[in-house]
C-alpha positions as MATLAB code, in Angstrom:
seq = 'NPENEQHRLGSGLQGEVKRVLERQEAWQQALVTRVATLGRQLQGAREEARAAGQRLATQAVVLCSCQGQLRQAEAENARLQLQLKKLKDEYVLRLQHCARQAVEHADGAGQAPATTALRTFLEATLEDIRAAHRSREQQLARAARSYHKRLVDLSRRHEELLVAYRAPGNPQAIFDIASLDLEPLPVPLVTDFSHREDQHGGPGALLSSPKKRPGGASQGGTSEPQGLDAASWAQIHQKLRDFSRSTQAELERERAQLLVRATMAEEQLSELQEYVDQHLGRYKHEILRLRKLAGAGDPWKVGAVPPAKPQHPRTGSH';
ca = [
     -76.953   24.545   13.672;
     -74.420   23.785   11.026;
     -72.591   26.976   11.429;
     -72.241   26.552   15.366;
     -70.987   22.941   14.821;
     -68.489   24.236   12.234;
     -67.395   26.992   14.412;
     -66.913   24.482   17.281;
     -64.962   22.066   15.067;
     -62.679   24.926   13.961;
     -62.089   26.077   17.531;
     -61.157   22.457   18.581;
     -58.802   22.211   15.584;
     -57.335   25.579   16.386;
     -56.773   24.454   19.956;
     -55.320   21.087   18.886;
     -52.939   22.868   16.535;
     -52.031   25.345   19.288;
     -51.344   22.547   21.713;
     -49.282   20.637   19.112;
     -47.256   23.883   18.320;
     -46.700   24.457   21.981;
     -45.312   20.823   22.445;
     -43.119   21.293   19.288;
     -41.700   24.530   20.825;
     -41.043   22.729   24.081;
     -39.291   19.900   22.339;
     -37.274   22.254   20.213;
     -36.296   24.265   23.360;
     -35.300   21.145   25.019;
     -33.400   20.117   22.024;
     -31.611   23.629   21.841;
     -30.681   23.178   25.527;
     -29.594   19.685   25.065;
     -27.431   20.797   22.067;
     -25.887   23.754   24.094;
     -25.283   21.525   27.082;
     -23.402   19.001   24.640;
     -21.578   21.850   23.113;
     -20.328   22.993   26.522;
     -19.310   19.575   27.468;
     -17.549   19.167   24.081;
     -15.849   22.411   24.591;
     -14.683   21.304   28.204;
     -13.548   18.074   26.931;
     -11.398   19.761   24.190;
      -9.911   22.024   26.908;
      -9.239   19.056   29.150;
      -7.632   17.110   26.087;
      -5.597   20.333   25.263;
      -4.502   20.525   28.865;
      -3.768   16.731   29.046;
      -1.643   17.187   25.728;
       0.261   20.109   27.182;
       1.029   18.029   30.557;
       1.924   15.039   28.343;
       4.403   17.306   26.352;
       5.834   18.772   29.597;
       6.315   15.246   31.028;
       7.981   14.144   27.829;
      10.366   16.922   28.246;
      10.840   16.015   31.793;
      11.338   12.416   30.732;
      13.990   13.357   28.115;
      15.783   15.367   30.701;
      15.628   12.479   33.259;
      16.853   10.097   30.645;
      19.782   12.276   29.840;
      20.627   12.727   33.489;
      20.284    8.804   33.890;
      22.805    8.285   31.061;
      25.251   10.888   32.619;
      24.753    9.053   36.018;
      25.407    5.651   34.529;
      28.546    6.955   32.665;
      29.652    8.468   36.082;
      28.811    5.334   37.966;
      31.050    3.265   35.371;
      33.808    5.607   35.781;
      33.642    5.388   39.430;
      33.300    1.573   39.484;
      36.427    1.379   37.323;
      38.311    3.668   39.572;
      37.042    1.516   42.495;
      38.345   -1.622   40.792;
      41.649    0.078   40.221;
      41.910    0.998   43.695;
      40.851   -2.451   44.892;
      43.474   -4.233   42.863;
      46.248   -1.730   44.389;
      45.068   -2.462   47.875;
      44.804   -6.231   47.446;
      48.387   -6.119   46.330;
      49.314   -4.002   49.283;
      47.460   -6.245   51.637;
      49.000   -9.238   50.217;
      52.541   -7.882   50.428;
      51.880   -6.658   54.269;
      50.505  -10.185   55.058;
      53.513  -11.988   53.688;
      55.881   -9.506   55.296;
      53.890   -9.931   58.692;
      53.974  -13.760   58.416;
      57.780  -13.820   57.582;
      58.415  -11.285   60.614;
      56.517  -13.473   63.036;
      58.190  -16.666   61.863;
      61.478  -15.053   62.049;
      61.090  -13.629   65.529;
      59.845  -16.803   67.067;
      57.631  -15.205   69.694;
      54.644  -17.603   70.240;
      52.161  -15.380   71.541;
      52.659  -12.678   68.990;
      52.592  -15.179   66.197;
      49.387  -16.526   67.467;
      47.730  -13.192   67.710;
      48.928  -12.151   64.297;
      47.761  -15.390   62.782;
      44.442  -15.073   64.494;
      44.229  -11.445   63.003;
      45.229  -12.630   59.650;
      42.807  -15.558   59.762;
      39.954  -13.080   60.706;
      40.987  -10.805   58.011;
      40.995  -13.533   55.302;
      37.699  -14.862   56.678;
      36.137  -11.400   56.206;
      37.559  -11.366   52.738;
      36.120  -14.822   51.902;
      32.772  -13.644   53.160;
      33.034  -10.649   50.847;
      33.878  -13.034   48.031;
      30.917  -15.215   48.834;
      28.535  -12.263   48.812;
      30.099  -11.184   45.612;
      29.545  -14.749   44.199;
      25.965  -14.709   45.065;
      25.445  -11.345   43.531;
      27.141  -12.540   40.255;
      25.043  -15.694   40.408;
      21.803  -13.640   40.572;
      23.018  -11.412   37.625;
      23.944  -14.530   35.703;
      20.468  -16.009   36.241;
      18.740  -12.790   35.120;
      20.998  -12.509   32.124;
      20.294  -16.220   31.290;
      16.708  -15.352   31.679;
      16.940  -12.542   29.232;
      18.760  -14.793   26.785;
      15.982  -17.363   26.916;
      13.251  -14.747   26.326;
      15.363  -13.264   23.447;
      15.579  -16.692   21.951;
      12.026  -17.158   22.282;
      11.249  -13.850   20.606;
      13.679  -14.679   17.923;
      11.874  -17.927   17.217;
       8.509  -16.230   17.144;
       9.802  -13.544   14.681;
      11.147  -16.373   12.499;
       7.796  -18.175   12.558;
       5.850  -14.928   12.054;
       7.871  -13.412    9.250;
       9.035  -16.549    7.552;
       8.883  -15.882    3.715;
      10.718  -16.888    0.488;
      13.782  -14.781   -0.106;
      17.448  -14.627    0.396;
      18.333  -14.392    3.988;
      20.393  -11.513    4.603;
      22.371  -12.813    7.728;
      23.347  -15.981    9.343;
      21.919  -15.870   12.788;
      24.647  -16.581   15.455;
      25.274  -15.753   19.091;
      27.817  -13.030   18.035;
      25.120  -11.229   15.653;
      22.207  -11.368   18.060;
      20.790   -7.906   18.616;
      21.302   -8.014   22.331;
      20.350   -5.012   24.645;
      23.440   -3.519   26.208;
      24.097   -4.802   29.701;
      23.621   -2.444   32.633;
      26.813   -0.542   33.580;
      26.984   -2.250   37.132;
      26.575   -5.762   35.626;
      29.347   -5.159   32.995;
      31.672   -3.942   35.764;
      30.561   -6.842   37.975;
      31.729   -9.302   35.453;
      34.936   -7.513   34.821;
      35.442   -7.215   38.639;
      34.818  -11.126   38.964;
      37.519  -11.771   36.228;
      39.960   -9.635   37.858;
      39.170  -11.249   41.170;
      40.116  -14.590   39.996;
      43.654  -13.995   40.679;
      43.171  -11.288   43.387;
      43.070  -11.707   47.297;
      42.716  -15.573   46.885;
      46.583  -15.462   46.669;
      46.725  -14.406   50.238;
      45.698  -17.938   51.112;
      49.051  -19.136   49.391;
      51.529  -17.566   51.716;
      54.931  -18.872   52.183;
      53.751  -21.023   55.051;
      50.671  -23.062   54.339;
      47.931  -21.480   56.750;
      44.966  -23.644   58.049;
      42.436  -21.449   56.025;
      43.946  -22.463   52.650;
      41.557  -25.191   52.054;
      38.709  -22.729   51.531;
      40.442  -21.371   48.197;
      39.017  -24.228   46.328;
      35.541  -23.402   47.659;
      35.516  -20.042   46.372;
      36.807  -21.136   42.963;
      34.269  -23.823   42.436;
      31.231  -21.432   41.606;
      33.531  -19.840   38.949;
      34.132  -23.114   37.210;
      30.503  -23.847   37.291;
      29.534  -20.522   35.988;
      31.910  -20.769   33.133;
      30.686  -24.283   32.306;
      27.066  -22.980   32.189;
      27.810  -19.945   30.103;
      29.727  -22.253   27.684;
      26.687  -24.511   27.642;
      24.330  -21.470   27.046;
      26.540  -20.274   24.092;
      26.509  -23.791   22.722;
      22.862  -24.061   22.819;
      22.287  -20.813   21.273;
      24.617  -21.551   18.617;
      23.025  -24.853   17.968;
      19.602  -23.232   17.896;
      20.626  -20.441   15.308;
      22.357  -23.047   13.047;
      19.392  -25.435   13.066;
      16.967  -22.400   12.495;
      19.158  -21.348    9.541;
      19.449  -24.803    8.053;
      15.711  -25.106    8.261;
      15.221  -21.833    6.608;
      17.618  -22.737    3.879;
      15.783  -25.924    3.241;
      12.467  -24.178    3.062;
      13.922  -21.498    0.667;
      15.302  -24.314   -1.583;
      11.808  -26.056   -1.652;
      10.042  -22.707   -2.336;
      12.519  -21.910   -5.097;
      11.939  -25.462   -6.628;
       8.084  -24.763   -6.472;
       8.418  -21.316   -7.985;
      10.429  -22.739  -10.912;
       8.037  -25.537  -11.678;
       5.066  -23.012  -11.252;
       6.888  -20.606  -13.818;
       7.517  -23.591  -16.377;
       3.831  -24.616  -15.980;
       2.575  -21.120  -16.445;
       4.886  -20.569  -19.598;
       3.556  -23.825  -21.061;
      -0.133  -22.923  -20.487;
       0.534  -19.608  -21.900;
       1.921  -21.083  -25.000;
      -0.941  -23.437  -25.235;
      -3.539  -20.797  -24.872;
      -1.665  -18.643  -27.478;
      -1.646  -21.426  -30.008;
      -5.259  -22.285  -29.551;
      -6.288  -18.522  -29.613;
      -4.478  -18.303  -32.979;
      -6.113  -21.290  -34.341;
      -9.560  -20.155  -33.116;
      -9.079  -16.745  -34.853;
      -8.195  -18.237  -38.076;
     -11.164  -20.604  -38.009;
     -13.446  -17.736  -37.266;
     -12.115  -15.695  -40.138;
     -12.473  -18.760  -42.528;
     -16.021  -19.318  -41.283;
     -16.864  -15.503  -41.668;
     -15.578  -15.710  -45.455;
     -17.460  -18.941  -46.191;
     -20.680  -17.272  -44.567;
     -20.201  -14.232  -46.548;
     -19.726  -16.317  -49.799;
     -23.264  -17.892  -49.112;
     -21.987  -21.415  -48.862;
     -21.556  -22.270  -45.156;
     -21.782  -25.967  -45.682;
     -18.232  -26.229  -47.172;
     -16.950  -26.028  -43.713;
     -17.970  -29.643  -42.999;
     -19.227  -28.697  -39.680;
     -22.557  -28.093  -37.955;
     -24.403  -25.111  -39.448;
     -24.793  -21.984  -37.377;
     -27.534  -21.535  -34.914;
     -28.931  -18.351  -36.737;
     -28.284  -18.757  -40.638;
     -30.702  -15.965  -41.448;
     -28.242  -13.172  -40.544;
     -26.352  -13.180  -43.912;
     -29.655  -13.494  -45.900;
     -31.202  -10.602  -44.086;
     -28.113   -8.676  -44.705;
     -28.419   -9.248  -48.342;
     -32.088   -8.228  -48.384;
];
């Protein structure tokens, strides 16, 4: 029966549409659930980012406070080291004076056992001072090596910057060792160098007592590293000066070459501009003359090749 067949087909189509609608509703519900989940995750991520920003701001405040405390501690450390240096100088002078008086008293008394014991005590004291000086020399040598490494790194960075930012122009300054933008030395390192310079004529004078003592030969041993350090520093400064001067000379030569090339390019540009202006003027006059002749109806007076479309003036007259 056609009606039954049509009814059966309609029922099948309705069932198929219903299943499609149910599937679409399920997909839509899944998408809504997924969007809600992503929204919650996004909200949580925003809250975490906000909390992280707050923690970062708190840590920045703490860092600023710690940096201020560090600067105060460095200033206090510098003050205490200067005070310690002054006290050291004072006690070195006292020790030197006492040692000389003790040596003079022992030599004047003439008692052999007491003189021997006093000499032994003074030699042990001087040996302790020498050991302290050797330790100080090693510390200063390490500081000098680290400072030399910093200078080498700074020179390398300087050269890289010159290569990266090399451009024509007037150099604003001459690079020299005195004008290099060095970072400030740490406070203990500065006081170490001043301490070493002050110690150059310090307790070593104990070795040069009125009577030449057996331990006096070690004075030269303690003064040799200082001479070597001074020579190495002079060599480092000289190398840096030579490097800065050679770099400046190279930049000046390149600047002069670029100026010459720029001047030649400007001259060529002006000549080309003048040439173009002249020929443009000639072409304009020639075009005007041709238009006048073409308007007069006698284009062959020009003495050149006739135009590609000579019909335009005639069609215009018609």
